[in-house]
mmCIF file of C-alpha atoms in Angstrom:
data_model
loop_
_atom_site.group_PDB
_atom_site.id
_atom_site.type_symbol
_atom_site.label_atom_id
_atom_site.label_comp_id
_atom_site.label_asym_id
_atom_site.label_seq_id
_atom_site.Cartn_x
_atom_site.Cartn_y
_atom_site.Cartn_z
ATOM 1 C CA MET R 1 57.542 -35.365 30.393
ATOM 2 C CA ARG R 2 57.353 -32.258 28.639
ATOM 3 C CA ILE R 3 57.452 -34.114 25.346
ATOM 4 C CA ILE R 4 54.616 -36.462 26.282
ATOM 5 C CA THR R 5 52.396 -33.292 27.469
ATOM 6 C CA LEU R 6 53.060 -31.653 24.088
ATOM 7 C CA ALA R 7 52.456 -34.772 22.011
ATOM 8 C CA LEU R 8 49.125 -35.296 23.925
ATOM 9 C CA ALA R 9 48.210 -31.513 23.343
ATOM 10 C CA VAL R 10 48.895 -31.863 19.697
ATOM 11 C CA LEU R 11 46.798 -35.118 19.521
ATOM 12 C CA LEU R 12 43.890 -33.240 21.266
ATOM 13 C CA LEU R 13 43.996 -30.717 18.685
ATOM 14 C CA LEU R 14 44.036 -33.045 15.947
ATOM 15 C CA ILE R 15 40.980 -34.893 17.403
ATOM 16 C CA GLN R 16 39.130 -31.427 17.688
ATOM 17 C CA TYR R 17 39.865 -30.434 13.944
ATOM 18 C CA PRO R 18 37.170 -32.755 12.545
ATOM 19 C CA LEU R 19 34.642 -31.974 15.238
ATOM 20 C CA TRP R 20 34.859 -28.362 14.534
ATOM 21 C CA LEU R 21 35.836 -27.873 10.944
ATOM 22 C CA GLY R 22 35.326 -31.335 9.272
ATOM 23 C CA LYS R 23 32.624 -32.500 6.927
ATOM 24 C CA GLY R 24 30.414 -33.437 9.682
ATOM 25 C CA GLY R 25 31.610 -30.669 12.175
ATOM 26 C CA TRP R 26 29.541 -28.378 14.105
ATOM 27 C CA LEU R 27 29.998 -25.400 11.837
ATOM 28 C CA ALA R 28 28.878 -27.373 8.857
ATOM 29 C CA VAL R 29 25.641 -28.552 10.817
ATOM 30 C CA ALA R 30 24.875 -25.063 11.967
ATOM 31 C CA ASP R 31 25.184 -23.733 8.330
ATOM 32 C CA LEU R 32 22.817 -26.742 7.273
ATOM 33 C CA GLU R 33 20.461 -25.807 9.901
ATOM 34 C CA SER R 34 20.177 -22.240 8.801
ATOM 35 C CA GLN R 35 19.676 -23.534 5.151
ATOM 36 C CA LEU R 36 16.970 -25.794 6.436
ATOM 37 C CA ASP R 37 15.107 -22.988 8.559
ATOM 38 C CA ALA R 38 15.157 -20.700 5.250
ATOM 39 C CA SER R 39 13.662 -23.560 3.100
ATOM 40 C CA HIS R 40 10.997 -24.340 5.678
ATOM 41 C CA ALA R 41 10.030 -20.527 5.732
ATOM 42 C CA LYS R 42 10.013 -20.462 1.829
ATOM 43 C CA THR R 43 8.014 -23.509 1.848
ATOM 44 C CA GLU R 44 5.362 -22.112 4.306
ATOM 45 C CA GLN R 45 5.077 -19.073 1.920
ATOM 46 C CA LEU R 46 4.536 -21.231 -0.988
ATOM 47 C CA ILE R 47 1.983 -23.359 0.759
ATOM 48 C CA ALA R 48 -0.038 -20.325 1.720
ATOM 49 C CA ARG R 49 0.053 -18.909 -1.824
ATOM 50 C CA ASN R 50 -0.977 -22.328 -3.416
ATOM 51 C CA ALA R 51 -3.756 -22.561 -0.952
ATOM 52 C CA LYS R 52 -5.060 -18.933 -1.694
ATOM 53 C CA LEU R 53 -5.058 -19.990 -5.557
ATOM 54 C CA ASP R 54 -6.588 -23.243 -5.068
ATOM 55 C CA SER R 55 -9.595 -21.575 -3.277
ATOM 56 C CA GLU R 56 -9.513 -18.929 -5.981
ATOM 57 C CA VAL R 57 -9.668 -21.471 -8.687
ATOM 58 C CA ARG R 58 -12.402 -23.463 -6.774
ATOM 59 C CA ASP R 59 -14.474 -20.550 -6.300
ATOM 60 C CA LEU R 60 -14.367 -19.644 -9.945
ATOM 61 C CA ARG R 61 -14.976 -23.172 -11.027
ATOM 62 C CA ASP R 62 -18.070 -24.076 -8.523
ATOM 63 C CA GLY R 63 -19.592 -20.469 -7.361
ATOM 64 C CA LEU R 64 -20.664 -17.622 -9.393
ATOM 65 C CA GLY R 65 -19.820 -15.214 -6.388
ATOM 66 C CA ALA R 66 -16.137 -14.554 -7.623
ATOM 67 C CA VAL R 67 -17.261 -14.023 -11.290
ATOM 68 C CA GLU R 68 -20.063 -11.544 -10.146
ATOM 69 C CA GLU R 69 -17.591 -9.680 -7.843
ATOM 70 C CA ARG R 70 -15.063 -9.142 -10.359
ATOM 71 C CA ALA R 71 -17.505 -8.012 -12.891
ATOM 72 C CA ARG R 72 -19.129 -5.675 -10.466
ATOM 73 C CA TYR R 73 -15.593 -3.973 -9.243
ATOM 74 C CA GLU R 74 -13.320 -4.390 -12.326
ATOM 75 C CA LEU R 75 -15.964 -3.940 -15.143
ATOM 76 C CA GLY R 76 -18.639 -1.956 -13.444
ATOM 77 C CA MET R 77 -21.466 -4.259 -14.319
ATOM 78 C CA ILE R 78 -24.803 -4.346 -12.383
ATOM 79 C CA LYS R 79 -27.671 -6.752 -12.502
ATOM 80 C CA SER R 80 -31.130 -6.082 -13.964
ATOM 81 C CA ASN R 81 -33.634 -4.382 -11.885
ATOM 82 C CA GLU R 82 -30.735 -3.181 -9.593
ATOM 83 C CA ILE R 83 -30.027 0.575 -8.912
ATOM 84 C CA PHE R 84 -26.377 1.718 -8.883
ATOM 85 C CA VAL R 85 -25.612 4.556 -6.566
ATOM 86 C CA GLN R 86 -22.145 6.087 -6.752
ATOM 87 C CA VAL R 87 -20.906 8.498 -4.136
ATOM 88 C CA LEU R 88 -18.218 10.849 -5.556
ATOM 89 C CA ARG R 89 -15.711 13.048 -3.908
ATOM 90 C CA LYS R 90 -15.200 16.538 -5.290
ATOM 91 C CA ASP R 91 -12.072 15.524 -7.357
ATOM 92 C CA GLU R 92 -13.252 12.094 -8.549
ATOM 93 C CA LYS R 93 -14.860 11.122 -11.847
ATOM 94 C CA PRO R 94 -17.712 8.791 -12.195
ATOM 95 C CA ALA R 95 -16.987 5.261 -13.181
ATOM 96 C CA VAL R 96 -17.469 3.993 -16.767
ATOM 97 C CA MET R 97 -20.387 1.669 -16.869
ATOM 98 C CA MET R 98 -19.903 -1.414 -19.070
ATOM 99 C CA THR R 99 -23.598 -2.262 -19.087
ATOM 100 C CA GLU R 100 -26.758 -0.413 -20.455
ATOM 101 C CA PRO R 101 -28.928 0.809 -17.879
ATOM 102 C CA PRO R 102 -32.342 -1.045 -18.079
ATOM 103 C CA PRO R 103 -35.250 0.865 -19.626
ATOM 104 C CA PRO R 104 -37.706 2.365 -17.213
ATOM 105 C CA PRO R 105 -40.616 0.258 -16.226
ATOM 106 C CA PRO R 106 -43.802 0.923 -18.102
ATOM 107 C CA GLN R 107 -46.369 3.204 -16.896
ATOM 108 C CA LYS R 108 -49.677 1.391 -15.355
ATOM 109 C CA ASP R 109 -52.458 3.426 -16.196
ATOM 110 C CA LYS R 110 -55.018 2.842 -13.467
ATOM 111 C CA LYS R 111 -57.869 5.172 -12.869
ATOM 112 C CA GLN R 112 -58.403 6.018 -9.337
ATOM 113 C CA PRO R 113 -61.627 5.853 -8.014
ATOM 114 C CA GLN R 114 -63.090 9.440 -7.296
ATOM 115 C CA ARG R 115 -64.396 10.296 -3.965
ATOM 116 C CA PRO R 116 -67.193 12.482 -3.538
ATOM 117 C CA LEU R 117 -66.217 15.976 -2.114
ATOM 118 C CA ASP R 118 -67.680 16.883 1.193
ATOM 119 C CA ASP R 119 -69.529 20.094 1.274
#
């Protein structure tokens, strides 16, 4: 009777080996699931990066807003008939302007009508 019990216990252990440590065992499945989760996280990051780059490319291709923004902030350019005001802290230096300031508008010579003086 003892031999049969021992033989059944050995057979039970032999059956359990592939379930835990075999090619399709639980440990291998858990490892593959963790790899899959890491892959999904990386894919989500890449999708977000691609969406950002795609929107930037579309904006550069279709609209002038992004080009204007880059010209203003990176190159310090301003439009004609626009006033540039720069507020500096005590330790800051003024930004270097890449564009020439527009010439002042011509003076209009209009004679004002003279009003009679009241005596």
